[in-house]
Short mmCIF file of C-alpha atoms and ligand atoms in Angstrom, two decimals:
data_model
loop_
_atom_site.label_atom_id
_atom_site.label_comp_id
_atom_site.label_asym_id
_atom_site.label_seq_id
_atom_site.Cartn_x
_atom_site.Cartn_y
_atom_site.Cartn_z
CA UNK A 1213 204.08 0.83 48.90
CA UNK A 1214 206.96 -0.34 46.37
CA UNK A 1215 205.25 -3.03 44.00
CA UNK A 1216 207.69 -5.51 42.12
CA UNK A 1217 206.38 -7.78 39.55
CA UNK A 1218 207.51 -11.36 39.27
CA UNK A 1219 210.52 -12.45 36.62
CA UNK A 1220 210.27 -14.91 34.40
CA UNK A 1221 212.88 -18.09 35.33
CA UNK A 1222 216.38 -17.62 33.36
CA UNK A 1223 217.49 -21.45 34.73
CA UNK A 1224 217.85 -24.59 32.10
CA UNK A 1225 214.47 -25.99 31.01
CA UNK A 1226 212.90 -29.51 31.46
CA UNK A 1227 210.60 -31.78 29.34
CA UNK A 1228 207.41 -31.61 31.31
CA UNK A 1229 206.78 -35.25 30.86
CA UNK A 1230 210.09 -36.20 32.95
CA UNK A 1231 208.78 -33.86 35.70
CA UNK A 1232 205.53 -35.59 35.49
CA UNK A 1233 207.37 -39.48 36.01
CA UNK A 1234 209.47 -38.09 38.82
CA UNK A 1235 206.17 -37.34 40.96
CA UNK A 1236 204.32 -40.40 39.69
CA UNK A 1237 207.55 -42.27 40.45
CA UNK A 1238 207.51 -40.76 44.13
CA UNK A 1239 211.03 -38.66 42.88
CA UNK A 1240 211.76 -35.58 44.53
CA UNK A 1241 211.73 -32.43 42.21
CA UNK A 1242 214.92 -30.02 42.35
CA UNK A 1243 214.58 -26.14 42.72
CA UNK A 1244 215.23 -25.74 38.96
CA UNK A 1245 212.82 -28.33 38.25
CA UNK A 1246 209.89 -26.46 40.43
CA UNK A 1247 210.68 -23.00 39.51
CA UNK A 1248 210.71 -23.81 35.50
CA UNK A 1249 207.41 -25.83 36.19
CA UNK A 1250 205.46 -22.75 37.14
CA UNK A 1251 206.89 -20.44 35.13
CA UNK A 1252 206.29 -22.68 32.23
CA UNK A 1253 203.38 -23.28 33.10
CA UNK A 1254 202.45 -19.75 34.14
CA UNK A 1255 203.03 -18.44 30.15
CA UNK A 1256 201.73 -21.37 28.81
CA UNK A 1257 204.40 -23.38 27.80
CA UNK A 1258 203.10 -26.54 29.81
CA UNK A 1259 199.60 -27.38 28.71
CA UNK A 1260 196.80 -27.81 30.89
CA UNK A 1261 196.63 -31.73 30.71
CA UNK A 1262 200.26 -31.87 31.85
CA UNK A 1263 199.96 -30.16 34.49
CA UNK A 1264 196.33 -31.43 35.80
CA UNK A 1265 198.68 -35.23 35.35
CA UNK A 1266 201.16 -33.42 37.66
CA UNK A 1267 198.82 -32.09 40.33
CA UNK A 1268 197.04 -35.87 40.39
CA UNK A 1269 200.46 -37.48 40.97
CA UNK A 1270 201.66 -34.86 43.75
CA UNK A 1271 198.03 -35.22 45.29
CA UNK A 1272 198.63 -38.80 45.53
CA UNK A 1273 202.34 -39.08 46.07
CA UNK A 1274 202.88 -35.49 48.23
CA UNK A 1275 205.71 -33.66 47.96
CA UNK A 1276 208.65 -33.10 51.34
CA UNK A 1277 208.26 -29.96 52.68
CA UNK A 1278 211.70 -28.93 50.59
CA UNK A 1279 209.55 -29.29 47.39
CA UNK A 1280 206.49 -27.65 48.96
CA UNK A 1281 208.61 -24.22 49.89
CA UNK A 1282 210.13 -24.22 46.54
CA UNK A 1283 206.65 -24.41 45.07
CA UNK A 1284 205.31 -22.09 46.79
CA UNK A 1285 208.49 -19.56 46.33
CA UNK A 1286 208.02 -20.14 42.53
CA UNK A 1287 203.89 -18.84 42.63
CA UNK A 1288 205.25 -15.69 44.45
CA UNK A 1289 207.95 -14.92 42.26
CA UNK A 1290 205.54 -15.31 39.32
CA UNK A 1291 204.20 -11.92 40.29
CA UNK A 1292 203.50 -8.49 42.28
CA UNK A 1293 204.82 -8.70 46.24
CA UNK A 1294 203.46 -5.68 47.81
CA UNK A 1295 205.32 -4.28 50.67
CA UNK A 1296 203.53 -2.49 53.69
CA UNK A 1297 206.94 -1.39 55.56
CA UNK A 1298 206.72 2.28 54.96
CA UNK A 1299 203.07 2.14 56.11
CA UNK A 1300 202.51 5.01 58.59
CA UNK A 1301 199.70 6.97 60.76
CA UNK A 1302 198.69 10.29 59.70
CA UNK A 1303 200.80 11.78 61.84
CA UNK A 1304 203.52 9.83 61.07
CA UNK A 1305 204.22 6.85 63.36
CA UNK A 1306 205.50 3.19 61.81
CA UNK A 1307 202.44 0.97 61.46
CA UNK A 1308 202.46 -2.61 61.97
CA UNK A 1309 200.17 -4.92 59.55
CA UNK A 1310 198.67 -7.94 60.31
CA UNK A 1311 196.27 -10.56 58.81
CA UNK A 1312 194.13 -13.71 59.16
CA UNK A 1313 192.95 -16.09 56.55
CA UNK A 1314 190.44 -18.90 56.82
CA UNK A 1315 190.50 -22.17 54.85
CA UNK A 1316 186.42 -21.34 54.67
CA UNK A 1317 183.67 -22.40 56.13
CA UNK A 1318 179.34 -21.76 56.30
CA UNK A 1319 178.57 -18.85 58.21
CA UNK A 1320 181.94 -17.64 58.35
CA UNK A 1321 181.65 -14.05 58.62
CA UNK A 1322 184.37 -13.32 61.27
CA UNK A 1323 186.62 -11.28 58.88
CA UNK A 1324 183.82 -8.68 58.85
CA UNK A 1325 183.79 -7.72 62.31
CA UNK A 1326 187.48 -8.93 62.83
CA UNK A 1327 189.54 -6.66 60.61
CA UNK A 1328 187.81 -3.05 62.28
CA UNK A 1329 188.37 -4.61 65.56
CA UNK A 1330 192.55 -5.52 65.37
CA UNK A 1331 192.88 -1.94 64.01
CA UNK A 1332 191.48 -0.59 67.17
CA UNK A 1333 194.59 -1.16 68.41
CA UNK A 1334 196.87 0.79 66.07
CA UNK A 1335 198.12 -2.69 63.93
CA UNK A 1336 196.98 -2.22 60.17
CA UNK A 1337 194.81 -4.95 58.83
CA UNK A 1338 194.94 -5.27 54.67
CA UNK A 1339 192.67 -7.69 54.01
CA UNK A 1340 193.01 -9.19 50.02
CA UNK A 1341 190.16 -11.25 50.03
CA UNK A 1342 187.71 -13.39 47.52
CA UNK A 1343 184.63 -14.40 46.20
CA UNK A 1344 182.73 -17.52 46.94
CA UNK A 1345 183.05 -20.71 44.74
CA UNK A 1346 180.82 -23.49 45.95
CA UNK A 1347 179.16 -23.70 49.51
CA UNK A 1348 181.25 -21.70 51.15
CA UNK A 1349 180.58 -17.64 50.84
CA UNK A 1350 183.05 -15.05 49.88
CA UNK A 1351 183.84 -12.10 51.89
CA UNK A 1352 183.70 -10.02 48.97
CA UNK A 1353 180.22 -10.77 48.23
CA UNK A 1354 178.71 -10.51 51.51
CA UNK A 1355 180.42 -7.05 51.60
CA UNK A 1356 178.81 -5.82 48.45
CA UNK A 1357 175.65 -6.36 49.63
CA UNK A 1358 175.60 -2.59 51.26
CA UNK A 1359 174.77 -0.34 48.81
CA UNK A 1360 177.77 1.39 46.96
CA UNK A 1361 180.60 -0.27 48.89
CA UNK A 1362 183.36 -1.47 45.96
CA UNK A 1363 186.10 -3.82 46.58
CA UNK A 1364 187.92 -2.44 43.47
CA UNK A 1365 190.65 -0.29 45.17
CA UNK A 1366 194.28 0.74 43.68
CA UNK A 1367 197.30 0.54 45.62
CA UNK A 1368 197.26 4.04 46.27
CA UNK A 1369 193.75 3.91 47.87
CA UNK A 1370 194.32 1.00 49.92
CA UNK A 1371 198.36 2.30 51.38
CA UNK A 1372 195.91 6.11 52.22
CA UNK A 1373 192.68 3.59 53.72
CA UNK A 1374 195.12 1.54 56.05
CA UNK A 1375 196.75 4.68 56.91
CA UNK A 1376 193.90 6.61 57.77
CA UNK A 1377 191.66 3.89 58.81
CA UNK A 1378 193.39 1.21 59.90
CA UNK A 1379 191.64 -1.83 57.59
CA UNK A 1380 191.01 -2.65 54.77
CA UNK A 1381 189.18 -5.21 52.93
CA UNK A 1382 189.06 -5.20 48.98
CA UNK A 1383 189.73 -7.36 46.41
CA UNK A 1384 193.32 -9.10 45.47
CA UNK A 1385 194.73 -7.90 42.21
CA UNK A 1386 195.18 -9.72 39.42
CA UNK A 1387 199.34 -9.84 39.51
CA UNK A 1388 199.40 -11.67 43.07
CA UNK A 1389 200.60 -14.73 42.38
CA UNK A 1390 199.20 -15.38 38.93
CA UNK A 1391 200.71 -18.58 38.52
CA UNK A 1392 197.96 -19.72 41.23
CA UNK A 1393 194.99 -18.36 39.91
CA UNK A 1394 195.94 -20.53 36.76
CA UNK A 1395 196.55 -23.50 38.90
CA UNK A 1396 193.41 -23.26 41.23
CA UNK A 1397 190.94 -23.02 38.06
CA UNK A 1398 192.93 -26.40 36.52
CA UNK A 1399 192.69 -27.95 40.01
CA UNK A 1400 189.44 -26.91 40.22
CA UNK A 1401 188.09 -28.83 37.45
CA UNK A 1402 190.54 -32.07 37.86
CA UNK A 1403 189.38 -33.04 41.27
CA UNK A 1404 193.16 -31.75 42.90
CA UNK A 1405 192.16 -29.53 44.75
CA UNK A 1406 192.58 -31.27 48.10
CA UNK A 1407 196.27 -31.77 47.84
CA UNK A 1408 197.85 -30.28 51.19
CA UNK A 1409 201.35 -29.36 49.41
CA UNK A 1410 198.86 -27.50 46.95
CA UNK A 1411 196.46 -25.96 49.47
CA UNK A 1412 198.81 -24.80 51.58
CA UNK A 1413 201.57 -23.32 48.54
CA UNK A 1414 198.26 -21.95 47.45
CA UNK A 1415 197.27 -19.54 50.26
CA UNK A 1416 200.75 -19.16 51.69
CA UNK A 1417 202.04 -17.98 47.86
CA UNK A 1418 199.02 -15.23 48.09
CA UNK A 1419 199.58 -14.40 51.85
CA UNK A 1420 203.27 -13.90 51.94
CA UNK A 1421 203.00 -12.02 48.84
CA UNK A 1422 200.34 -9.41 50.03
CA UNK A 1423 203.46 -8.49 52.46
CA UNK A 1424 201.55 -8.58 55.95
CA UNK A 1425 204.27 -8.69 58.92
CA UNK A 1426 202.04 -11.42 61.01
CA UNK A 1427 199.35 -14.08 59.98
CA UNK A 1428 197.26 -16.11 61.94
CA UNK A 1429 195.67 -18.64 59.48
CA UNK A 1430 191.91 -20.40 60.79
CA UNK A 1431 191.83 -24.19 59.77
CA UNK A 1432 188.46 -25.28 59.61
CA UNK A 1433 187.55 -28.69 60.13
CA UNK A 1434 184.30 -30.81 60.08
CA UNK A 1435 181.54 -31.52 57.32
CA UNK A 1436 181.66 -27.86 56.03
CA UNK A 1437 185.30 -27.37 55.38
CA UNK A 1438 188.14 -28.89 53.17
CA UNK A 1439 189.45 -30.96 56.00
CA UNK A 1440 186.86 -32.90 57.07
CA UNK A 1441 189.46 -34.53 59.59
CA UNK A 1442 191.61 -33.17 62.52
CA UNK A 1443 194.74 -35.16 61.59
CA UNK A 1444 194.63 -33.69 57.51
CA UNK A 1445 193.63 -30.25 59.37
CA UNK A 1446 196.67 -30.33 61.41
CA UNK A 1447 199.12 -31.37 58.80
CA UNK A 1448 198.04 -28.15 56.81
CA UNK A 1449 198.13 -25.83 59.41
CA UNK A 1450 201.47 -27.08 60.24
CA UNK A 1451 203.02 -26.74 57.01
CA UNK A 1452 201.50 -23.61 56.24
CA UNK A 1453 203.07 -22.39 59.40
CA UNK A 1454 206.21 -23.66 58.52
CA UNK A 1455 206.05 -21.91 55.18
CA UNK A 1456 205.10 -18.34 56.71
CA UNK A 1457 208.04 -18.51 59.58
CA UNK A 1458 211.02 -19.46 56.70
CA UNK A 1459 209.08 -16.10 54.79
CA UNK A 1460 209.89 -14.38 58.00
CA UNK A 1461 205.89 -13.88 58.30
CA UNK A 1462 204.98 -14.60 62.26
CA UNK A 1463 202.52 -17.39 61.93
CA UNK A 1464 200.36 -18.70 64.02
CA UNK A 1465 197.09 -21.17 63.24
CA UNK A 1466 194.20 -22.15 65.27
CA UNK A 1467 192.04 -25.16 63.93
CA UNK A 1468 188.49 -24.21 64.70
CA UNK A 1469 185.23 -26.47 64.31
CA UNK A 1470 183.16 -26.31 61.21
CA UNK A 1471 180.56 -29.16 61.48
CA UNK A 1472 177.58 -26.57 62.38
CA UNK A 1473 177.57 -23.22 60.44
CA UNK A 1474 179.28 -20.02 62.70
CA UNK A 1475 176.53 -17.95 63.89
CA UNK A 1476 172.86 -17.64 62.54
CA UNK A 1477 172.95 -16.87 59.35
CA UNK A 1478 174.53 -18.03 56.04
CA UNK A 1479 174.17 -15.89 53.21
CA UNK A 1480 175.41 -12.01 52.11
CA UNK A 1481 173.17 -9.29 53.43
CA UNK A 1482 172.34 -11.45 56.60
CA UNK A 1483 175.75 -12.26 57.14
CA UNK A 1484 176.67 -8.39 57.16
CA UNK A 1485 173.50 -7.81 59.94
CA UNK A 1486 174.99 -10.71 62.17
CA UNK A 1487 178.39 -9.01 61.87
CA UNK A 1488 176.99 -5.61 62.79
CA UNK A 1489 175.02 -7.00 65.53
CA UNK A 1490 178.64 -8.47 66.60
CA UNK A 1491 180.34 -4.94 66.48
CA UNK A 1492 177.35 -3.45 68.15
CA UNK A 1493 178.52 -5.79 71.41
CA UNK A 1494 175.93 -8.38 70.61
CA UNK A 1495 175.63 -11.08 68.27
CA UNK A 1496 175.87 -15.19 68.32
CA UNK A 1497 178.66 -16.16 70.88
CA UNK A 1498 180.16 -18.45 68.47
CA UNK A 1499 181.16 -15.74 66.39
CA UNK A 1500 181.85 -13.68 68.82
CA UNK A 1501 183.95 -15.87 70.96
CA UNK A 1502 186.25 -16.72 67.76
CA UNK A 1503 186.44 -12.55 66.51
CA UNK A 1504 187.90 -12.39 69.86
CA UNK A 1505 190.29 -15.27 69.92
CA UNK A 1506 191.57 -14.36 66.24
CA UNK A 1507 191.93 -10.50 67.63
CA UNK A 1508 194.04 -11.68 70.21
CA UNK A 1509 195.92 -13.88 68.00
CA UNK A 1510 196.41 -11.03 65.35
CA UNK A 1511 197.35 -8.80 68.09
CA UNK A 1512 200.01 -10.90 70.06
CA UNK A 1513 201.80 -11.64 66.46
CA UNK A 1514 202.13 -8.44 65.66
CA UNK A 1515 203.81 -7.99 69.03
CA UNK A 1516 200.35 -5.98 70.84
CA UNK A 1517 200.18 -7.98 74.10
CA UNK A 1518 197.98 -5.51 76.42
CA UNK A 1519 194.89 -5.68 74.37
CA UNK A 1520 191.27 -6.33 75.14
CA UNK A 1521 189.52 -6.88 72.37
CA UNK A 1522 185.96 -8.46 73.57
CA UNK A 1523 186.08 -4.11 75.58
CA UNK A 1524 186.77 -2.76 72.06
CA UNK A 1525 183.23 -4.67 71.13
CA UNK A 1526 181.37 -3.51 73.41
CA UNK A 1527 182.22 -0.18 74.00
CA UNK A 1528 181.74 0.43 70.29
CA UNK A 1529 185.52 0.93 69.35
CA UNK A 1530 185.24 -1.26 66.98
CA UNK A 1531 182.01 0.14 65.35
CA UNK A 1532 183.72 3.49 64.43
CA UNK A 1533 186.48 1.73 62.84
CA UNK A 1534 184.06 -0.19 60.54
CA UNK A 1535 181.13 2.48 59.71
CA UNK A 1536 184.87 4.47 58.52
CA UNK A 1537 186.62 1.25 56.66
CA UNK A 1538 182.76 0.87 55.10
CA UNK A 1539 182.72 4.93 53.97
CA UNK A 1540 185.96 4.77 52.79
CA UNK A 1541 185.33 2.25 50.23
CA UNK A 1542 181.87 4.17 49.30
CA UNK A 1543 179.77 2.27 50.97
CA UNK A 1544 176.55 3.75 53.54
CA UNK A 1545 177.11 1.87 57.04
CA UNK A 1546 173.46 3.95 57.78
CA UNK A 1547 171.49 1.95 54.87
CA UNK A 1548 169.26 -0.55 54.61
CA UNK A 1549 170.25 -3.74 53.65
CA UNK A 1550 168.64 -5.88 50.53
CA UNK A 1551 165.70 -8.76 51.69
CA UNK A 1552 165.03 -11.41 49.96
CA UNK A 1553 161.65 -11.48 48.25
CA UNK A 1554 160.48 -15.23 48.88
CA UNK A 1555 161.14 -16.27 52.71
CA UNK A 1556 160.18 -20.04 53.62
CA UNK A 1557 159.63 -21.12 56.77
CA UNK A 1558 161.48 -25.22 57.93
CA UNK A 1559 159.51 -26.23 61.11
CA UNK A 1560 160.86 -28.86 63.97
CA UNK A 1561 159.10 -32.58 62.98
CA UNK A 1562 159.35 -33.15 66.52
CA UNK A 1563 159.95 -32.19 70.35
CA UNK A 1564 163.41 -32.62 71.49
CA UNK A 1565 167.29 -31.67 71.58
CA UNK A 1566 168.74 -30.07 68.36
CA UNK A 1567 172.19 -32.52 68.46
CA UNK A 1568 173.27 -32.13 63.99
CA UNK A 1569 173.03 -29.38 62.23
CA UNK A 1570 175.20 -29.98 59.33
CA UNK A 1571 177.09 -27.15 58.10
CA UNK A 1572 177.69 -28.84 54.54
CA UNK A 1573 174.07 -28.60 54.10
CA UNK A 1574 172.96 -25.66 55.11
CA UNK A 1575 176.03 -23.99 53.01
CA UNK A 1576 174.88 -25.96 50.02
CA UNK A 1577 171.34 -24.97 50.33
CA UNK A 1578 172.40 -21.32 51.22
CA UNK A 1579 174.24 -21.61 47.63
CA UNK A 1580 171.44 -23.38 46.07
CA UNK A 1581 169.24 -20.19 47.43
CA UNK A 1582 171.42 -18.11 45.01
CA UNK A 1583 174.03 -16.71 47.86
CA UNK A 1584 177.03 -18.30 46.18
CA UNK A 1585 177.91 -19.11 42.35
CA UNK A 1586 178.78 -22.50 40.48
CA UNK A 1587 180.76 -21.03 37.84
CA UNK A 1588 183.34 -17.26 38.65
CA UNK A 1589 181.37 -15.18 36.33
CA UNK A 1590 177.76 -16.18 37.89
CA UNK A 1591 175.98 -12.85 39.64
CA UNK A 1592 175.17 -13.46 43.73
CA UNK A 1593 171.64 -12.55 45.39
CA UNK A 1594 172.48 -10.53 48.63
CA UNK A 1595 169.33 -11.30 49.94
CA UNK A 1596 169.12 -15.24 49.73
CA UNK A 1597 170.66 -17.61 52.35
CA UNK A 1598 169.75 -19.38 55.27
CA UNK A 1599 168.93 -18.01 58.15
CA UNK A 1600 169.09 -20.09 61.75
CA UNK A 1601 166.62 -19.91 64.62
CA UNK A 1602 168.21 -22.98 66.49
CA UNK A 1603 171.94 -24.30 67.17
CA UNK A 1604 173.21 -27.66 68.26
CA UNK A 1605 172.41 -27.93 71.86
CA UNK A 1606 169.15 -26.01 71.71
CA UNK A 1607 165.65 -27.45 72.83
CA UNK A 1608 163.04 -27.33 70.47
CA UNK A 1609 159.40 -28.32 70.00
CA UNK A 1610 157.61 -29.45 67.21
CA UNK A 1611 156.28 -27.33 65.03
CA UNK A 1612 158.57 -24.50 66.31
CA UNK A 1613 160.61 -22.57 63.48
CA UNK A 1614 163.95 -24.19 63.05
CA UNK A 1615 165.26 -21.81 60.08
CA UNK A 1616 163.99 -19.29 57.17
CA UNK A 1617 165.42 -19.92 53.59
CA UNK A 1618 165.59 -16.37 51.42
CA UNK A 1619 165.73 -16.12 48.24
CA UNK A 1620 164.28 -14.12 45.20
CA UNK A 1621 163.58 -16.75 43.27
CA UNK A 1622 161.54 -19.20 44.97
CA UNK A 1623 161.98 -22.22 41.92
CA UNK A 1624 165.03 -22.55 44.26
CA UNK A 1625 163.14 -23.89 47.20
CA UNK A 1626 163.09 -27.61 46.13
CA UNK A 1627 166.85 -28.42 45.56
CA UNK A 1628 167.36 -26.13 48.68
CA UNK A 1629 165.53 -28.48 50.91
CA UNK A 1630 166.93 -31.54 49.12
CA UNK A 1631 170.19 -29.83 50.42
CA UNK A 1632 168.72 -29.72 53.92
CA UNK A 1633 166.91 -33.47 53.73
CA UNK A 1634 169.43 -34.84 56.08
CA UNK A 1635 170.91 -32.02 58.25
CA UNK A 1636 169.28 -31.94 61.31
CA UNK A 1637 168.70 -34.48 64.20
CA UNK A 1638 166.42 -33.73 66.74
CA UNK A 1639 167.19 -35.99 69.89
CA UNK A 1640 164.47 -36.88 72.56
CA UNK A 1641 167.35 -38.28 74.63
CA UNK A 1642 168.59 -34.86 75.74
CA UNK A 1643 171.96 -33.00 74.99
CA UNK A 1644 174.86 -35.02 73.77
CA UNK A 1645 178.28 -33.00 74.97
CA UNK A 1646 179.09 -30.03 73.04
CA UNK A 1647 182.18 -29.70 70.71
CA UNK A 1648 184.78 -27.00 71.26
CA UNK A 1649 185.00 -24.34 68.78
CA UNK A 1650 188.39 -23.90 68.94
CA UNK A 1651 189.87 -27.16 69.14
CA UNK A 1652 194.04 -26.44 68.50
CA UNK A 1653 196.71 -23.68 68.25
CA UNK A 1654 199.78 -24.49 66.24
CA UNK A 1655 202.63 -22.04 66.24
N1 URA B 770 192.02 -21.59 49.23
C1 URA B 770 193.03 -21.25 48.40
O1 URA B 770 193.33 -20.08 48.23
N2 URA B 770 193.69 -22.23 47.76
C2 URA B 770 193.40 -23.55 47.92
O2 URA B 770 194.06 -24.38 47.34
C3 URA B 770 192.35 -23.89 48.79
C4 URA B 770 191.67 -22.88 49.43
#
């Protein structure tokens, strides 16, 4: 791999407070404009209350999708593309790469069992994932809850892991797209963070960057997600798409359901046992239903049409690849996973059909537990979370379990179950019609 590092702009410079009029004005910002904006702002020459103005007026105004490639062109330059095209096997045969990102969801494990999976079939998978900010978990954390694994890797490490193993997952450096970290934290913090131009220049910037040769991006929409709505779900998917294809990235998104948390469990070390139960052919068929669909995906972008993916599951394929992704990156696939010290047990109030269970609140109480972090520099429990013993559609009886909260610090019980206070409804009229999981594909 060949790393570049971003340049800084050499074009004429503006006066950040006539860029700021032309997007409260509804004006349409020129390349120079956009390019000096986040290189300005990227070495601090625009302060952070100019820019948080500018965010709030392209959040309300938008920006044509001219503007939005710009912007997003302008976060890549402003650092490190890595390239994967001299990626090859051990014995010496051109390796294809291929990724997936999700927009993030409660329960959403799928990367976990997903990545080993694709590179059962000879198509690299570098995964640059996250943490967790708010309800929704990072992929990062829940991986560091098996002892010794580090997401820490250099370039060097992760060219030899895909090589050798086919996947990785570890943690994006800090010169990808710097000029986004910056803006994320402002947004963050000034309520503009759901801004489609910005969301989507905000993942595609990182994605197209990382250098995969195929993407397939998972839009999550319902209560747990950032787009709550189909329509807003839909209009990001299809600019992001549009964005990856004029990169020359094959993109392709699906928009999948996130009003009931994916699978069983929410939390770190749980959400590594439902994803091992997954690769060891069982598992929730939520989860497994979408690691399928997204293998196909990742597969038919990166031009593998012959696959079969839900085989590779069961006829533990896919294990091997993970126990060696997990060794690689010094972690023990063999040991035994952290437990929370305080469980507490939610009972049914009554006989009848589970129809709501609402992922926002199980992902905020999962958080609340101490799975996930307010603030970047607060410390996860790998134990704590939620864990599920009914899903919408399910009959249940009074008194029955309906879920376990974990955690190790049980002072975190009350605001946990404030979380939960409205999140389930328990019908006596029977089973209202399911929802799809995976409601649209946009290519
Ligand atoms: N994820 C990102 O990386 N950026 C956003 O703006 C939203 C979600």
């Amino acid at each position: 791999m060949s790393p570049s590092f971003g340049s800084r702009y050499a074009g004429p410079a503006f006066d950040a407070v006539d860029i700021i009029r032309t997007k409260r004005d509804r004006g349409t910002l020129s390349a120079d404009q956009i390019a000096w904006t986040i290189d300005a702002y990227t070495y601090g020459d625009i302060a952070d209350e100019q820019m948080a103005a500018l965010n709030m007026a392209i959040l309300l105004n938008g920006m044509n999708r001219g503007e939005i490639s710009l912007w997003t062109a302008a976060m890549i330059a402003s650092g490190e593309r890595m390239d994967f095209s001299g990626l090859r096997t051990p014995a010496g045969a051109p390796m294809r790469t291929t990724d997936k990102h999700s927009t993030g969801g409660v329960g959403d494990k799928i990367t976990l069992p997903l990545a080993p999976l694709v590179a059962v079939f000879g198509v690299a998978v570098p995964q640059l994932s996250g943490r967790g900010l708010g309800h929704t978990g990072g992929t990062l954390d829940k991986l560091e809850a098996i002892p010794g694994w580090r997401a820490n890797l250099s370039n060097a490490e992760m060219m030899r892991q895909l090589s050798e193993v086919g996947a990785v997952i570890c943690a994006a450096g800090d010169g990808l797209a710097p000029a986004d970290k910056k803006l994320y934290a402002l947004r963050d913090v000034t309520g503009t963070v759901e801004a489609i131009p910005l969301i989507a220049s905000s993942i595609m910037s990182k994605k197209i960057a990382e250098g995969t040769g195929a993407l397939v991006l998972d839009v999550k929409v319902g209560s747990g997600a950032f787009m709550k709505d189909v329509g807003m779900a839909r209009e990001l998917a299809q600019t992001m798409v549009a964005l990856g294809k004029d990169a020359g990235v094959n993109t392709v998104a699906l928009l999948t359901d996130m009003s009931t948390p994916l699978g069983l469990t929410a939390g770190n070390a749980i959400e590594v046992e439902e994803s091992v139960e997954v690769l060891a052919g069982g598992g929730p068929s939520d989860v497994v239903e979408l690691t399928v669909r997204l293998a196909e995906e990742m597969l038919a972008a990166a031009g593998v049409h012959d696959a079969n993916p839900a085989a590779a599951l069961k006829d533990g394929r896919a294990m091997d690849v993970w126990r060696r992704m997990i060794a690689a990156q010094g972690g023990d696939p063999d040991a035994a996973m952290p437990v929370a010290r305080e469980p507490e047990v939610i009972y049914a109030p009554a006989d009848g059909v589970l129809t709501e269970l609402d992922a926002l609140s199980v992902g905020v109480a999962a958080w609340r537990l101490g799975a996930g972090r307010a603030r970047k520099e607060d410390a996860v429990q790998a134990g704590a979370g939620v864990r599920l013993h009914a899903k919408p559609g399910d009959v249940v009886r009074a008194g029955e379990p309906l879920m376990t909260l974990l955690t190790d610090t049980p002072e975190k019980f009350d605001r946990a179950k404030a979380a939960l206070a409205q999140a389930v409804t328990i019908s006596a009229e029977g089973a209202p019609a399911m929802r799809d999981l995976i409601l649209e594909r946009i290519a």
